[in-house]
XYZ file of N, CA and C in Angstrom:
585
model
N 66.098 -113.356 -63.579
C 65.251 -112.183 -63.630
C 63.842 -112.607 -63.987
N 62.893 -112.040 -63.293
C 61.501 -112.461 -63.444
C 61.025 -112.391 -64.896
N 61.332 -111.323 -65.606
C 60.847 -111.133 -66.961
C 61.473 -112.044 -67.999
N 62.526 -112.740 -67.637
C 63.203 -113.612 -68.608
C 63.041 -115.086 -68.277
N 62.182 -115.413 -67.336
C 61.991 -116.799 -66.916
C 61.575 -117.699 -68.079
N 60.762 -117.165 -68.998
C 60.316 -117.996 -70.108
C 61.482 -118.558 -70.901
N 62.548 -117.790 -71.057
C 63.682 -118.270 -71.853
C 64.358 -119.475 -71.190
N 64.310 -119.537 -69.856
C 64.803 -120.729 -69.156
C 63.872 -121.909 -69.422
N 62.560 -121.651 -69.413
C 61.594 -122.709 -69.719
C 61.814 -123.216 -71.140
N 61.983 -122.290 -72.083
C 62.203 -122.669 -73.489
C 63.476 -123.501 -73.629
N 64.516 -123.132 -72.913
C 65.775 -123.884 -72.968
C 65.574 -125.312 -72.462
N 64.830 -125.455 -71.368
C 64.571 -126.778 -70.796
C 63.720 -127.614 -71.754
N 62.670 -127.016 -72.307
C 61.813 -127.731 -73.260
C 62.628 -128.160 -74.470
N 63.439 -127.263 -74.977
C 64.251 -127.576 -76.162
C 65.266 -128.685 -75.869
N 65.813 -128.699 -74.671
C 66.804 -129.715 -74.301
C 66.155 -131.092 -74.133
N 65.035 -131.136 -73.421
C 64.405 -132.421 -73.083
C 63.395 -132.903 -74.123
N 62.887 -131.977 -74.937
C 61.926 -132.324 -75.994
C 60.789 -133.219 -75.477
N 60.045 -132.772 -74.464
C 58.951 -133.599 -73.940
C 57.873 -133.803 -75.000
N 57.122 -134.885 -74.844
C 56.011 -135.153 -75.771
C 54.933 -134.082 -75.631
N 54.805 -133.547 -74.419
C 53.806 -132.511 -74.171
C 54.262 -131.640 -73.001
N 53.765 -130.427 -72.956
C 54.016 -129.549 -71.811
C 52.793 -128.670 -71.593
N 52.702 -128.132 -70.396
C 51.627 -127.227 -70.020
C 52.249 -126.034 -69.311
N 51.988 -124.849 -69.812
C 52.446 -123.616 -69.180
C 51.215 -122.837 -68.726
N 51.336 -122.170 -67.604
C 50.226 -121.399 -67.052
C 50.754 -120.068 -66.565
N 49.977 -118.995 -66.787
C 50.390 -117.674 -66.344
C 49.152 -116.806 -66.163
N 49.353 -115.588 -65.700
C 48.233 -114.665 -65.537
C 47.674 -114.301 -66.903
N 46.386 -114.011 -66.937
C 45.730 -113.716 -68.215
C 46.324 -112.475 -68.876
N 46.856 -111.551 -68.081
C 47.443 -110.324 -68.616
C 48.646 -110.548 -69.514
N 49.169 -111.767 -69.514
C 50.298 -112.083 -70.395
C 49.941 -111.812 -71.857
N 48.675 -112.040 -72.220
C 48.243 -111.820 -73.617
C 48.509 -110.396 -74.079
N 48.242 -109.433 -73.206
C 48.386 -108.038 -73.602
C 49.674 -107.381 -73.134
N 50.526 -108.123 -72.413
C 51.757 -107.532 -71.890
C 52.617 -106.973 -73.020
N 53.115 -105.784 -72.823
C 53.971 -105.103 -73.815
C 53.276 -105.087 -75.187
N 51.996 -104.733 -75.163
C 51.176 -104.628 -76.383
C 51.138 -105.933 -77.174
N 51.192 -107.051 -76.450
C 51.096 -108.370 -77.090
C 52.423 -108.935 -77.569
N 53.477 -108.146 -77.468
C 54.784 -108.605 -77.970
C 55.342 -109.766 -77.153
N 55.119 -109.753 -75.848
C 55.622 -110.843 -75.000
C 55.014 -112.171 -75.432
N 53.702 -112.186 -75.628
C 53.022 -113.418 -76.032
C 53.498 -113.871 -77.415
N 53.681 -112.935 -78.323
C 54.175 -113.282 -79.661
C 55.563 -113.908 -79.586
N 56.404 -113.396 -78.702
C 57.752 -113.937 -78.526
C 57.686 -115.374 -78.007
N 56.801 -115.619 -77.029
C 56.648 -116.959 -76.459
C 56.162 -117.933 -77.529
N 55.118 -117.552 -78.250
C 54.554 -118.421 -79.291
C 55.582 -118.692 -80.380
N 56.306 -117.663 -80.776
C 57.332 -117.822 -81.824
C 58.405 -118.817 -81.383
N 58.881 -118.675 -80.151
C 59.930 -119.569 -79.643
C 59.446 -121.015 -79.615
N 58.219 -121.238 -79.177
C 57.681 -122.599 -79.109
C 57.388 -123.157 -80.505
N 56.932 -122.298 -81.393
C 56.711 -122.733 -82.783
C 58.019 -123.114 -83.464
N 59.092 -122.394 -83.170
C 60.402 -122.703 -83.757
C 60.905 -124.068 -83.312
N 60.419 -124.528 -82.146
C 60.766 -125.874 -81.679
C 59.814 -126.911 -82.270
N 58.915 -126.450 -83.121
C 57.962 -127.292 -83.843
C 56.962 -127.993 -82.923
N 56.476 -127.261 -81.933
C 55.416 -127.781 -81.079
C 54.065 -127.316 -81.596
N 53.088 -128.217 -81.523
C 51.708 -127.910 -81.863
C 51.100 -127.239 -80.633
N 50.709 -125.973 -80.753
C 50.295 -125.187 -79.591
C 48.785 -124.957 -79.539
N 48.296 -124.901 -78.315
C 46.901 -124.577 -78.032
C 46.925 -123.595 -76.868
N 46.248 -122.462 -77.022
C 46.278 -121.403 -76.018
C 44.848 -121.004 -75.658
N 44.596 -120.887 -74.372
C 43.246 -120.530 -73.929
C 43.311 -119.872 -72.552
N 42.399 -118.953 -72.290
C 42.230 -118.381 -70.951
C 41.055 -119.093 -70.292
N 41.293 -119.631 -69.109
C 40.261 -120.339 -68.352
C 40.115 -119.670 -66.985
N 38.913 -119.768 -66.411
C 38.639 -119.158 -65.117
C 38.188 -120.241 -64.136
N 38.835 -120.294 -62.986
C 38.517 -121.307 -61.971
C 37.042 -121.303 -61.577
N 36.425 -120.116 -61.550
C 35.024 -120.053 -61.110
C 34.085 -120.777 -62.076
N 34.529 -121.002 -63.298
C 33.701 -121.737 -64.265
C 33.876 -123.253 -64.143
N 34.822 -123.672 -63.294
C 35.123 -125.091 -63.126
C 34.843 -125.580 -61.705
N 33.953 -124.899 -61.004
C 33.512 -125.384 -59.701
C 34.309 -124.905 -58.502
N 35.242 -123.969 -58.697
C 35.974 -123.411 -57.561
C 35.497 -121.980 -57.340
N 35.168 -121.590 -56.114
C 34.644 -120.250 -55.878
C 35.732 -119.174 -55.838
N 36.455 -119.044 -56.931
C 37.530 -118.062 -57.031
C 37.550 -117.508 -58.451
N 37.548 -116.188 -58.566
C 37.651 -115.540 -59.870
C 39.140 -115.494 -60.237
N 39.610 -116.561 -60.836
C 41.038 -116.727 -61.127
C 41.207 -117.060 -62.605
N 41.444 -116.036 -63.409
C 41.642 -116.221 -64.840
C 43.123 -116.451 -65.118
N 43.403 -117.510 -65.857
C 44.779 -117.851 -66.196
C 44.858 -118.245 -67.667
N 45.993 -117.929 -68.265
C 46.233 -118.356 -69.641
C 46.988 -119.681 -69.589
N 46.552 -120.622 -70.399
C 47.194 -121.929 -70.478
C 47.738 -122.120 -71.882
N 48.978 -122.555 -71.951
C 49.622 -122.883 -73.226
C 49.968 -124.361 -73.166
N 49.347 -125.142 -74.038
C 49.594 -126.574 -74.098
C 50.318 -126.843 -75.409
N 51.427 -127.558 -75.317
C 52.192 -127.883 -76.515
C 52.387 -129.374 -76.655
N 52.285 -129.851 -77.891
C 52.485 -131.268 -78.198
C 53.574 -131.394 -79.262
N 54.455 -132.352 -79.056
C 55.535 -132.613 -80.006
C 54.956 -133.014 -81.363
N 53.930 -133.849 -81.333
C 53.236 -134.259 -82.550
C 51.808 -133.747 -82.472
N 51.258 -133.304 -83.601
C 49.874 -132.808 -83.561
C 48.905 -133.861 -83.024
N 48.007 -133.431 -82.167
C 46.979 -134.302 -81.613
C 45.644 -133.574 -81.674
N 44.583 -134.324 -81.560
C 43.255 -133.739 -81.518
C 43.002 -133.296 -80.076
N 43.339 -132.069 -79.762
C 43.228 -131.562 -78.393
C 42.232 -130.418 -78.351
N 41.386 -130.442 -77.338
C 40.480 -129.330 -77.047
C 40.527 -129.067 -75.559
N 40.539 -127.817 -75.196
C 40.459 -127.482 -73.785
C 39.102 -127.947 -73.252
N 39.043 -128.304 -71.976
C 37.762 -128.748 -71.417
C 36.733 -127.617 -71.447
N 35.510 -127.986 -71.683
C 34.424 -127.011 -71.637
C 34.036 -126.813 -70.170
N 33.983 -125.581 -69.723
C 33.642 -125.352 -68.314
C 32.205 -125.767 -68.023
N 31.995 -126.524 -66.953
C 30.640 -126.966 -66.616
C 29.763 -125.853 -66.034
N 30.412 -124.719 -65.688
C 29.691 -123.568 -65.129
C 28.926 -123.957 -63.854
N 29.540 -124.829 -63.071
C 28.955 -125.279 -61.808
C 28.814 -124.092 -60.864
N 27.619 -123.851 -60.344
C 27.463 -122.745 -59.386
C 28.322 -123.002 -58.142
N 28.915 -121.950 -57.634
C 29.759 -122.082 -56.443
C 29.374 -121.013 -55.425
N 29.861 -121.232 -54.227
C 29.772 -120.214 -53.193
C 30.960 -120.399 -52.262
N 31.374 -119.324 -51.661
C 32.555 -119.342 -50.797
C 32.373 -120.308 -49.633
N 31.147 -120.441 -49.140
C 30.885 -121.356 -48.038
C 31.290 -122.790 -48.336
N 31.402 -123.141 -49.632
C 31.807 -124.498 -50.010
C 33.232 -124.828 -49.574
N 34.084 -123.810 -49.415
C 35.475 -124.070 -49.039
C 35.783 -123.683 -47.595
N 34.854 -123.019 -46.928
C 35.125 -122.574 -45.557
C 34.980 -123.710 -44.561
N 35.849 -123.681 -43.566
C 35.759 -124.647 -42.479
C 34.599 -124.243 -41.574
N 34.049 -125.221 -40.871
C 32.912 -124.906 -39.989
C 33.307 -123.895 -38.927
N 34.478 -124.086 -38.357
C 34.973 -123.153 -37.337
C 36.445 -122.870 -37.612
N 36.785 -121.610 -37.606
C 38.185 -121.210 -37.729
C 38.587 -120.563 -36.410
N 39.754 -120.916 -35.909
C 40.178 -120.361 -34.626
C 40.365 -118.857 -34.738
N 40.337 -118.209 -33.589
C 40.453 -116.757 -33.543
C 41.798 -116.250 -34.060
N 42.783 -117.113 -34.166
C 44.095 -116.643 -34.641
C 44.024 -116.120 -36.081
N 42.974 -116.464 -36.814
C 42.824 -115.993 -38.195
C 42.056 -114.676 -38.279
N 41.479 -114.230 -37.150
C 40.798 -112.938 -37.106
C 41.857 -111.844 -37.117
N 41.688 -110.855 -37.976
C 42.712 -109.811 -38.048
C 42.573 -108.868 -36.855
N 43.680 -108.317 -36.446
C 43.723 -107.461 -35.263
C 43.005 -106.136 -35.525
N 42.666 -105.449 -34.434
C 42.041 -104.125 -34.553
C 42.949 -103.178 -35.335
N 44.248 -103.250 -35.058
C 45.203 -102.361 -35.727
C 45.237 -102.630 -37.238
N 45.307 -103.889 -37.613
C 45.347 -104.234 -39.041
C 44.023 -103.887 -39.713
N 42.911 -104.136 -39.045
C 41.600 -103.821 -39.610
C 41.460 -102.317 -39.834
N 41.916 -101.513 -38.862
C 41.886 -100.052 -39.016
C 42.759 -99.615 -40.185
N 43.911 -100.246 -40.310
C 44.832 -99.934 -41.410
C 44.206 -100.264 -42.763
N 43.568 -101.438 -42.866
C 42.887 -101.828 -44.107
C 41.802 -100.816 -44.481
N 41.009 -100.416 -43.494
C 39.917 -99.488 -43.761
C 40.443 -98.120 -44.194
N 41.486 -97.643 -43.523
C 42.066 -96.340 -43.871
C 42.669 -96.370 -45.277
N 43.363 -97.461 -45.616
C 43.970 -97.588 -46.940
C 42.905 -97.597 -48.036
N 41.840 -98.342 -47.796
C 40.761 -98.416 -48.793
C 40.112 -97.045 -48.979
N 39.881 -96.340 -47.868
C 39.280 -95.004 -47.927
C 40.184 -94.043 -48.697
N 41.482 -94.106 -48.425
C 42.452 -93.239 -49.101
C 42.479 -93.525 -50.606
N 42.516 -94.806 -50.973
C 42.547 -95.168 -52.389
C 41.252 -94.770 -53.098
N 40.128 -94.919 -52.426
C 38.843 -94.535 -53.026
C 38.824 -93.037 -53.294
N 39.332 -92.257 -52.347
C 39.391 -90.799 -52.494
C 40.271 -90.416 -53.687
N 41.330 -91.208 -53.932
C 42.245 -90.950 -55.046
C 41.742 -91.543 -56.360
N 40.568 -92.179 -56.315
C 39.976 -92.734 -57.532
C 40.513 -94.093 -57.935
N 41.154 -94.774 -56.988
C 41.680 -96.121 -57.266
C 40.881 -97.133 -56.458
N 40.788 -98.337 -56.969
C 39.979 -99.359 -56.311
C 40.746 -100.292 -55.407
N 41.922 -99.888 -54.949
C 42.724 -100.776 -54.122
C 42.186 -100.855 -52.701
N 42.428 -101.965 -52.063
C 42.046 -102.132 -50.669
C 41.510 -103.519 -50.423
N 41.084 -103.751 -49.207
C 40.591 -105.065 -48.810
C 39.285 -105.385 -49.529
N 38.966 -106.672 -49.563
C 37.675 -107.120 -50.076
C 37.136 -108.168 -49.121
N 35.883 -107.980 -48.695
C 35.252 -108.931 -47.776
C 34.277 -109.827 -48.539
N 34.241 -111.071 -48.107
C 33.325 -112.061 -48.661
C 32.648 -112.763 -47.503
N 31.542 -113.438 -47.801
C 30.892 -114.248 -46.774
C 30.539 -115.611 -47.372
N 29.920 -116.450 -46.571
C 29.598 -117.812 -47.020
C 28.747 -117.846 -48.278
N 27.921 -116.823 -48.478
C 27.016 -116.819 -49.620
C 27.593 -116.150 -50.864
N 28.788 -115.579 -50.770
C 29.409 -114.972 -51.956
C 29.633 -116.055 -53.007
N 29.412 -115.709 -54.270
C 29.586 -116.695 -55.348
C 31.039 -117.108 -55.512
N 31.946 -116.167 -55.343
C 33.369 -116.456 -55.486
C 34.174 -115.337 -54.836
N 35.473 -115.597 -54.663
C 36.390 -114.615 -54.086
C 37.199 -113.959 -55.191
N 38.024 -113.030 -54.791
C 39.042 -112.469 -55.680
C 40.093 -113.547 -55.916
N 41.065 -113.245 -56.737
C 42.166 -114.175 -56.971
C 43.051 -114.242 -55.736
N 43.337 -115.436 -55.297
C 44.260 -115.644 -54.187
C 45.670 -115.398 -54.709
N 46.383 -114.480 -54.079
C 47.703 -114.116 -54.593
C 48.829 -114.647 -53.711
N 50.032 -114.586 -54.252
C 51.203 -115.062 -53.517
C 51.556 -114.139 -52.353
N 50.950 -112.967 -52.273
C 51.221 -112.054 -51.168
C 50.207 -112.207 -50.036
N 49.337 -113.201 -50.120
C 48.271 -113.372 -49.125
C 48.829 -113.500 -47.712
N 50.008 -114.092 -47.575
C 50.587 -114.293 -46.247
C 50.870 -112.974 -45.541
N 50.999 -111.874 -46.288
C 51.365 -110.599 -45.668
C 50.248 -110.024 -44.800
N 49.044 -109.880 -45.377
C 47.953 -109.326 -44.582
C 46.581 -109.876 -44.953
N 46.507 -110.692 -45.992
C 45.250 -111.324 -46.369
C 44.188 -110.391 -46.895
N 44.562 -109.174 -47.257
C 43.557 -108.149 -47.561
C 42.689 -108.433 -48.779
N 43.194 -109.211 -49.742
C 42.383 -109.417 -50.948
C 41.212 -110.371 -50.732
N 41.286 -111.199 -49.697
C 40.167 -112.095 -49.382
C 40.009 -112.143 -47.860
N 39.077 -111.353 -47.368
C 38.741 -111.380 -45.944
C 37.342 -111.960 -45.797
N 37.146 -112.751 -44.762
C 35.859 -113.390 -44.517
C 35.115 -112.609 -43.431
N 33.932 -112.147 -43.765
C 33.115 -111.375 -42.839
C 32.703 -112.242 -41.657
N 32.707 -111.624 -40.482
C 32.277 -112.323 -39.268
C 31.186 -111.522 -38.563
N 30.410 -110.794 -39.339
C 29.346 -109.970 -38.767
C 29.832 -108.560 -38.507
N 28.921 -107.705 -38.141
C 29.242 -106.280 -37.966
C 30.116 -105.998 -36.758
N 29.983 -106.804 -35.739
C 30.678 -106.493 -34.482
C 32.045 -107.143 -34.347
N 32.393 -107.962 -35.311
C 33.682 -108.647 -35.228
C 34.536 -108.277 -36.430
N 35.842 -108.235 -36.190
C 36.760 -108.017 -37.306
C 36.699 -109.211 -38.248
N 36.913 -108.985 -39.534
C 36.938 -110.124 -40.459
C 38.168 -110.988 -40.198
N 38.192 -112.124 -40.834
C 39.333 -113.023 -40.671
C 39.921 -113.367 -42.028
N 41.155 -113.866 -41.969
C 41.796 -114.395 -43.176
C 41.303 -115.814 -43.407
N 41.501 -116.294 -44.606
C 41.273 -117.707 -44.878
C 42.312 -118.523 -44.125
N 41.964 -119.714 -43.722
C 42.955 -120.617 -43.138
C 43.751 -121.242 -44.285
N 44.924 -121.798 -44.024
C 45.661 -122.487 -45.090
C 44.840 -123.603 -45.744
N 44.043 -124.326 -44.953
C 43.204 -125.389 -45.524
C 42.172 -124.799 -46.488
N 41.581 -123.669 -46.108
C 40.608 -123.016 -46.984
C 41.268 -122.518 -48.271
N 42.487 -122.009 -48.148
C 43.231 -121.588 -49.351
C 43.476 -122.784 -50.260
N 43.862 -123.898 -49.678
C 44.101 -125.106 -50.474
C 42.819 -125.532 -51.183
N 41.712 -125.508 -50.476
C 40.429 -125.867 -51.095
C 40.086 -124.905 -52.231
N 40.359 -123.624 -52.012
C 40.068 -122.614 -53.025
C 40.888 -122.845 -54.296
N 42.041 -123.478 -54.130
C 42.916 -123.781 -55.270
C 42.646 -125.175 -55.845
N 41.658 -125.874 -55.286
C 41.275 -127.168 -55.832
C 41.945 -128.370 -55.194
N 42.714 -128.163 -54.133
C 43.361 -129.291 -53.460
C 42.357 -130.031 -52.584
N 42.405 -131.351 -52.574
C 41.492 -132.116 -51.705
C 41.940 -132.008 -50.249
N 41.033 -132.309 -49.341
C 41.374 -132.253 -47.916
C 42.445 -133.263 -47.529
N 42.677 -134.271 -48.361
C 43.732 -135.248 -48.079
C 45.126 -134.663 -48.326
N 45.206 -133.494 -48.982
C 46.494 -132.849 -49.227
C 47.068 -132.380 -47.900
N 48.268 -132.858 -47.589
C 48.897 -132.534 -46.305
C 49.613 -131.191 -46.392
N 49.465 -130.404 -45.333
C 50.146 -129.110 -45.219
C 51.111 -129.229 -44.042
N 52.361 -129.663 -44.293
C 53.291 -129.953 -43.198
C 54.147 -128.752 -42.763
N 53.752 -127.540 -43.148
C 54.575 -126.371 -42.857
C 53.751 -125.354 -42.067
N 54.418 -124.292 -41.631
C 53.743 -123.233 -40.883
C 52.699 -122.550 -41.762
N 51.789 -121.826 -41.137
C 50.777 -121.092 -41.895
C 51.412 -120.138 -42.910
N 52.429 -119.397 -42.472
C 53.082 -118.448 -43.389
C 53.630 -119.152 -44.599
N 54.313 -120.267 -44.395
C 54.859 -121.020 -45.526
C 53.747 -121.623 -46.387
N 52.680 -122.073 -45.752
C 51.551 -122.640 -46.507
C 50.911 -121.571 -47.392
N 50.732 -120.359 -46.862
C 50.165 -119.281 -47.670
C 51.059 -118.990 -48.869
N 52.361 -118.982 -48.649
C 53.295 -118.710 -49.755
C 53.197 -119.805 -50.792
């Protein structure tokens, strides 16, 4: 069950007793269930006598053009002098990860584009901010790339001018957005790569 995954992680850590571990999750974990979830995680790791360090870091502060805030929990079996890296605050832009040319297969269809626009209009009317988001080469960063990107790519669409439908990121661009070098091989289909 998704909500109990941490207990499997705790069991594995307790069994293997690694010298160090790194856990990463969405930043909302801090406030989940009024903070009780985070307290449970910290308590379990403290009971195993790990020296813990917890911090929220954002990819856009580390040179990647993506607004991706994540909580990191670093644990050490023995206390060490550990500090999270200080973000260099390197300026970024989406154009840094875009390929020079993306084939038309990444351009969303007229039907999907109409659907995205109608959904956004409907949500705006209802007072909710859901819907597609468009970026261009000069945007400082994108939204968070999610595991559902393979479905319709709506959270990060790349503008192609007024007369053309926007396009999805290519799998290579997604990899770059996540910090993978171009030498990283993607040996699977686009759908699997997005997942």
